[in-house]
CSV table of C-alpha atoms in Angstrom, one decimal:
chain,number,residue,atom,x,y,z
E,1,MET,CA,155.2,114.2,-25.3
E,2,PRO,CA,154.2,111.7,-27.9
E,3,ILE,CA,151.2,109.2,-26.9
E,4,ALA,CA,151.8,105.9,-27.4
E,5,THR,CA,149.6,103.9,-29.9
E,6,LEU,CA,147.8,100.4,-29.0
E,7,PRO,CA,150.9,98.2,-30.7
E,8,GLU,CA,153.4,100.3,-28.7
E,9,LEU,CA,151.9,99.5,-25.6
E,10,ARG,CA,151.4,95.7,-26.0
E,11,GLU,CA,155.0,95.6,-26.9
E,12,ARG,CA,156.1,97.8,-23.7
E,13,SER,CA,154.2,95.4,-21.7
E,14,ARG,CA,156.3,92.3,-23.1
E,15,ALA,CA,159.8,94.4,-22.4
E,16,PRO,CA,161.7,93.8,-19.6
E,17,LYS,CA,161.2,95.8,-16.3
E,18,ASP,CA,163.4,99.2,-15.9
E,19,GLN,CA,166.3,98.5,-13.6
E,20,ILE,CA,167.7,100.8,-11.1
E,21,TYR,CA,171.2,100.0,-9.7
E,22,TRP,CA,171.9,102.2,-7.1
E,23,PHE,CA,175.7,103.4,-5.9
E,24,GLY,CA,175.1,105.6,-2.8
E,25,ALA,CA,176.4,109.4,-3.2
E,26,ALA,CA,178.2,108.1,-6.4
E,27,GLY,CA,175.3,107.9,-8.7
E,28,PHE,CA,173.4,105.0,-10.4
E,29,ILE,CA,172.5,103.3,-13.5
E,30,PHE,CA,169.0,103.2,-15.0
E,31,THR,CA,167.8,101.2,-17.7
E,32,SER,CA,164.5,101.6,-19.7
E,33,HIS,CA,163.0,99.9,-22.9
E,34,TRP,CA,160.8,103.0,-23.4
E,35,VAL,CA,161.5,106.9,-22.1
E,36,VAL,CA,160.2,109.7,-23.6
E,37,THR,CA,160.2,113.0,-21.5
E,38,SER,CA,159.5,116.5,-23.0
E,39,LYS,CA,161.6,118.3,-20.5
E,40,SER,CA,163.6,117.6,-17.6
E,41,ARG,CA,166.6,119.6,-16.1
E,42,ARG,CA,168.7,116.9,-13.7
E,43,PRO,CA,171.1,117.9,-11.0
E,44,ALA,CA,172.8,114.7,-12.3
E,45,ALA,CA,175.6,114.6,-15.0
E,46,VAL,CA,174.5,111.9,-17.4
E,47,LEU,CA,175.8,109.5,-19.8
E,48,LEU,CA,173.1,108.0,-22.4
E,49,LEU,CA,173.7,104.8,-24.3
E,50,SER,CA,171.8,102.4,-26.3
E,51,ALA,CA,172.5,98.8,-25.6
E,52,THR,CA,170.9,97.8,-28.9
E,53,TYR,CA,173.1,100.7,-31.0
E,54,GLN,CA,169.4,102.3,-32.0
E,55,PRO,CA,169.8,106.0,-32.0
E,56,LEU,CA,168.7,108.4,-28.9
E,57,THR,CA,167.3,111.8,-29.5
E,58,VAL,CA,168.1,114.2,-27.2
E,59,THR,CA,166.6,118.0,-27.7
E,60,LEU,CA,167.7,120.9,-26.2
E,61,GLY,CA,165.8,124.0,-27.1
E,62,LYS,CA,166.3,124.2,-31.1
E,63,THR,CA,168.9,121.7,-31.1
E,64,GLN,CA,168.6,118.0,-31.5
E,65,LEU,CA,171.4,115.3,-31.1
E,66,VAL,CA,170.8,111.6,-32.6
E,67,HIS,CA,173.1,109.2,-31.3
E,68,ASP,CA,173.6,105.8,-29.4
E,69,VAL,CA,176.0,107.4,-26.7
E,70,ILE,CA,175.3,110.9,-25.7
E,71,ALA,CA,176.7,113.1,-22.9
E,72,VAL,CA,174.4,115.4,-20.9
E,73,ALA,CA,175.8,118.3,-18.4
E,74,PRO,CA,174.1,118.7,-15.2
E,75,ARG,CA,171.0,121.2,-14.5
E,76,VAL,CA,170.6,121.5,-18.7
E,77,GLN,CA,166.7,121.5,-19.7
E,78,ARG,CA,166.4,118.8,-22.6
E,79,GLY,CA,163.9,116.4,-23.8
E,80,LEU,CA,164.9,112.7,-24.4
E,81,ASP,CA,163.1,110.0,-26.9
E,82,ALA,CA,164.3,106.6,-26.4
E,83,ARG,CA,161.9,104.3,-27.5
E,84,ASP,CA,162.8,100.5,-27.6
E,85,ALA,CA,166.5,101.5,-27.9
E,86,GLY,CA,167.6,99.8,-25.0
E,87,LEU,CA,168.5,102.8,-23.0
E,88,VAL,CA,171.3,102.8,-20.3
E,89,SER,CA,171.6,105.9,-18.6
E,90,VAL,CA,174.4,106.2,-16.3
E,91,HIS,CA,173.7,109.3,-13.8
E,92,LEU,CA,176.7,110.9,-12.0
E,93,PHE,CA,176.0,112.9,-8.8
E,94,PRO,CA,177.8,115.7,-7.4
E,95,PRO,CA,180.4,113.8,-5.3
E,96,HIS,CA,181.5,111.9,-8.2
E,97,PRO,CA,185.3,113.1,-8.9
E,98,LEU,CA,184.5,113.6,-12.6
E,99,TYR,CA,181.2,115.3,-12.0
E,100,GLN,CA,182.8,118.7,-13.2
E,101,ARG,CA,184.1,117.0,-16.2
E,102,PHE,CA,180.2,117.0,-17.6
E,103,ALA,CA,179.8,120.1,-15.9
E,104,ARG,CA,182.2,121.9,-18.2
E,105,LEU,CA,180.4,120.7,-21.6
E,106,PRO,CA,179.9,123.7,-24.0
E,107,ARG,CA,176.8,124.9,-25.0
E,108,PRO,CA,173.9,123.7,-25.5
E,109,GLY,CA,175.2,121.4,-22.6
E,110,ALA,CA,175.4,117.9,-24.4
E,111,LEU,CA,177.8,116.2,-26.5
E,112,VAL,CA,177.9,113.4,-29.0
E,113,LEU,CA,180.7,110.7,-28.0
E,114,SER,CA,182.4,107.8,-30.0
E,115,ARG,CA,181.3,104.4,-28.8
E,116,ALA,CA,184.2,102.8,-29.8
E,117,PRO,CA,186.0,103.0,-26.0
E,118,VAL,CA,183.1,101.2,-24.7
E,119,ALA,CA,182.6,98.6,-27.7
E,120,HIS,CA,183.9,95.6,-25.7
E,121,LEU,CA,180.9,96.4,-23.3
E,122,ASP,CA,177.9,95.8,-25.2
E,123,ALA,CA,177.4,92.4,-24.0
E,124,THR,CA,177.5,93.8,-20.1
E,125,LEU,CA,175.2,96.6,-21.2
E,126,ARG,CA,172.8,94.2,-22.7
E,127,ALA,CA,173.0,92.5,-19.1
E,128,ALA,CA,172.3,95.6,-17.1
E,129,PHE,CA,169.3,96.4,-19.6
E,130,GLU,CA,167.8,93.0,-19.1
E,131,GLY,CA,168.6,93.0,-15.2
E,132,ARG,CA,171.1,90.3,-15.3
E,133,LEU,CA,173.6,92.0,-13.4
E,134,THR,CA,174.6,91.9,-9.7
E,135,LEU,CA,174.8,95.2,-8.0
E,136,ASP,CA,178.8,94.9,-7.7
E,137,GLN,CA,178.7,94.1,-11.7
E,138,ALA,CA,177.0,97.0,-12.3
E,139,ARG,CA,179.2,99.2,-10.5
E,140,VAL,CA,182.2,97.7,-12.2
E,141,LEU,CA,180.1,98.9,-15.6
E,142,PHE,CA,179.4,101.9,-14.4
E,143,ASP,CA,183.0,102.7,-13.5
E,144,GLU,CA,184.2,101.6,-16.8
E,145,LEU,CA,181.8,103.4,-18.6
E,146,VAL,CA,182.7,106.6,-17.2
E,147,SER,CA,186.5,106.1,-17.4
E,148,ALA,CA,186.4,105.2,-21.1
E,149,LEU,CA,184.3,107.9,-21.9
E,150,GLU,CA,185.5,110.8,-19.9
E,151,LYS,CA,188.2,111.4,-22.1
E,152,GLN,CA,186.0,112.9,-24.6
E,153,LEU,CA,185.0,115.7,-22.2
E,154,PRO,CA,186.6,119.0,-21.4
E,155,PRO,CA,189.6,119.1,-19.2
E,156,ALA,CA,188.7,120.1,-15.5
E,157,PRO,CA,191.1,120.5,-12.7
E,158,ALA,CA,191.4,117.5,-10.7
E,159,PRO,CA,188.9,117.3,-7.6
E,160,HIS,CA,190.8,118.9,-4.4
E,161,ALA,CA,190.7,117.7,-1.0
E,162,ARG,CA,188.3,120.9,0.0
E,163,GLU,CA,185.8,119.6,-2.3
E,164,GLU,CA,185.6,116.2,-0.7
E,165,SER,CA,185.7,117.9,2.5
E,166,LEU,CA,182.4,120.2,1.2
E,167,HIS,CA,180.8,117.0,0.0
E,168,ALA,CA,181.3,114.7,3.2
E,169,ARG,CA,180.2,117.5,5.2
E,170,LEU,CA,177.0,118.1,3.9
E,171,LEU,CA,176.0,114.4,3.6
E,172,ARG,CA,176.7,114.1,7.2
E,173,GLU,CA,174.9,117.3,7.9
E,174,PRO,CA,172.3,117.8,4.9
E,175,ASP,CA,170.3,120.8,6.9
E,176,CYS,CA,173.3,122.6,7.0
E,177,SER,CA,172.8,126.4,5.5
E,178,LEU,CA,175.3,128.4,3.2
E,179,ALA,CA,175.3,130.7,6.3
E,180,GLU,CA,176.4,128.0,8.5
E,181,LEU,CA,179.2,126.9,6.0
E,182,ALA,CA,180.3,130.4,5.5
E,183,ARG,CA,181.1,130.6,9.2
E,184,GLN,CA,183.0,127.5,9.1
E,185,LEU,CA,185.2,128.3,6.0
E,186,GLY,CA,185.7,131.9,7.4
E,187,LEU,CA,184.3,133.7,4.1
E,188,SER,CA,181.2,136.1,3.9
E,189,TYR,CA,178.1,134.8,2.6
E,190,SER,CA,178.4,135.9,-0.6
E,191,GLY,CA,181.9,134.5,-0.9
E,192,ALA,CA,180.9,131.2,0.3
E,193,SER,CA,178.5,130.7,-2.4
E,194,ARG,CA,180.8,131.7,-5.0
E,195,HIS,CA,183.6,129.1,-3.2
E,196,PHE,CA,180.9,126.7,-3.3
E,197,SER,CA,179.8,126.9,-7.1
E,198,ARG,CA,183.5,127.1,-8.3
E,199,THR,CA,184.4,124.3,-6.3
E,200,VAL,CA,181.6,121.8,-6.5
E,201,GLY,CA,180.5,122.8,-10.3
E,202,LEU,CA,176.7,123.4,-8.8
E,203,SER,CA,175.3,126.5,-7.0
E,204,PHE,CA,174.6,125.5,-3.2
E,205,ARG,CA,170.9,125.8,-3.8
E,206,SER,CA,170.9,123.3,-6.5
E,207,TYR,CA,173.2,121.1,-5.0
E,208,ARG,CA,170.8,121.3,-1.4
E,209,LEU,CA,167.8,120.1,-4.0
E,210,TRP,CA,169.8,117.2,-5.3
E,211,LEU,CA,170.7,116.2,-1.7
E,212,LYS,CA,167.1,116.3,-1.0
E,213,TYR,CA,166.4,114.1,-4.0
E,214,TYR,CA,169.2,111.8,-3.1
E,215,LEU,CA,168.1,111.1,0.7
E,216,ALA,CA,164.3,110.8,-0.4
E,217,SER,CA,165.6,108.3,-3.2
E,218,GLU,CA,167.6,106.4,-0.2
E,219,TYR,CA,164.7,106.0,2.1
E,220,SER,CA,162.2,105.0,-0.3
E,221,LEU,CA,164.8,102.4,-1.6
E,222,ARG,CA,164.2,101.2,2.0
E,223,GLY,CA,160.8,100.8,2.3
E,224,ALA,CA,159.8,104.2,3.3
E,225,ASN,CA,156.4,105.7,1.4
E,226,TRP,CA,156.9,109.1,-0.3
E,227,THR,CA,155.3,111.2,2.6
E,228,GLU,CA,157.8,109.6,5.0
E,229,ALA,CA,160.8,109.9,2.3
E,230,ALA,CA,160.0,113.7,1.5
E,231,SER,CA,159.6,114.6,5.6
E,232,ALA,CA,163.0,112.5,6.1
E,233,ALA,CA,164.6,114.3,3.4
E,234,GLY,CA,164.0,118.1,4.0
E,235,PHE,CA,160.8,118.4,1.8
E,236,THR,CA,157.7,120.3,3.0
E,237,ASP,CA,155.2,117.4,2.3
E,238,SER,CA,155.0,114.9,-0.2
E,239,SER,CA,153.4,117.4,-2.8
E,240,HIS,CA,156.5,119.2,-2.5
E,241,LEU,CA,158.6,116.7,-3.5
E,242,VAL,CA,156.5,115.6,-6.3
E,243,HIS,CA,156.2,118.8,-7.8
E,244,ALA,CA,159.9,119.2,-7.8
E,245,TRP,CA,160.7,115.7,-9.0
E,246,ARG,CA,158.6,116.5,-11.9
E,247,ALA,CA,160.0,119.4,-13.2
E,248,SER,CA,164.0,118.1,-12.3
E,249,PHE,CA,163.3,114.4,-14.0
E,250,GLY,CA,160.2,114.7,-16.1
E,251,MET,CA,158.2,111.8,-14.3
E,252,THR,CA,156.8,111.5,-11.1
E,253,PRO,CA,158.9,109.7,-8.0
E,254,SER,CA,156.3,107.1,-7.7
E,255,HIS,CA,157.5,105.4,-11.2
E,256,THR,CA,160.9,104.7,-9.4
E,257,ASN,CA,159.7,102.3,-6.7
E,258,ASP,CA,156.8,100.9,-8.7
E,259,PRO,CA,157.6,96.8,-8.6
E,260,GLN,CA,155.4,96.0,-11.4
E,261,ARG,CA,157.6,98.3,-13.5
E,262,VAL,CA,161.4,98.7,-12.1
E,263,ARG,CA,163.3,96.3,-10.3
E,264,ALA,CA,165.8,98.0,-7.5
E,265,HIS,CA,169.2,96.9,-7.1
E,266,TYR,CA,170.9,98.4,-3.8
E,267,GLU,CA,172.7,98.1,-0.7
E,268,ALA,CA,170.8,97.0,2.1
E,269,THR,CA,172.1,99.8,4.4
E,270,LEU,CA,171.8,103.7,4.3
E,271,VAL,CA,174.6,104.7,1.8
E,272,LYS,CA,176.2,108.4,2.4
E,273,THR,CA,179.5,107.8,0.7
E,274,LEU,CA,181.2,107.1,-2.4
């Protein structure tokens, strides 16, 4: 990971705070003046955009993509260099109906997209980056960006009622095991595992890890410290949460609730639905 120079650090100190616009189980928008991660493997599907038209650099093994709009599939290991680029990062969680479109991105798991379909949203992207949107306005931006750009992604079957049922059940019963799910579905253990991966676009194990991250984030946003959030979300302890979070996101969870660096926009009540 590149080390910031003194002039760069001074510039960062004058930059807008990072912003998180949180939409519950649908996903969130994260904005930042400065992000450099050498390695992360996020369970969310991601749209990376520059509010300033400066190029972002996504590294996937030996492949580098340099552009101002890039789609990244879930669970793809990648690095990101978004210094002074006005990063607007749109995360879609597994329950989102278009998650499967991103899961079908071909190797290496990321795709450069045309900006033309969302050029009319430039001013709103800048407002999101600067923290000038309400949560409702940010949710409209989230939906408009995804709707306009998903046409460039590989096709996928429309969400089925059984997929929505799986998400609803696991959001309602986050401790449900694969064995319990298999019994409820009337399938063998291995059959339930295959059914889940095919239907949701993520293995059951990866989904459970995302669900723990999601619940820990919900509790943290509402005032719990990370020790309390880790316990409530099902992690062994806060060290387990921090280790897993760093491996997935390339940073510690404490960054996301530091009011000196991040402003969070969220609903006042715990959200578990789309």
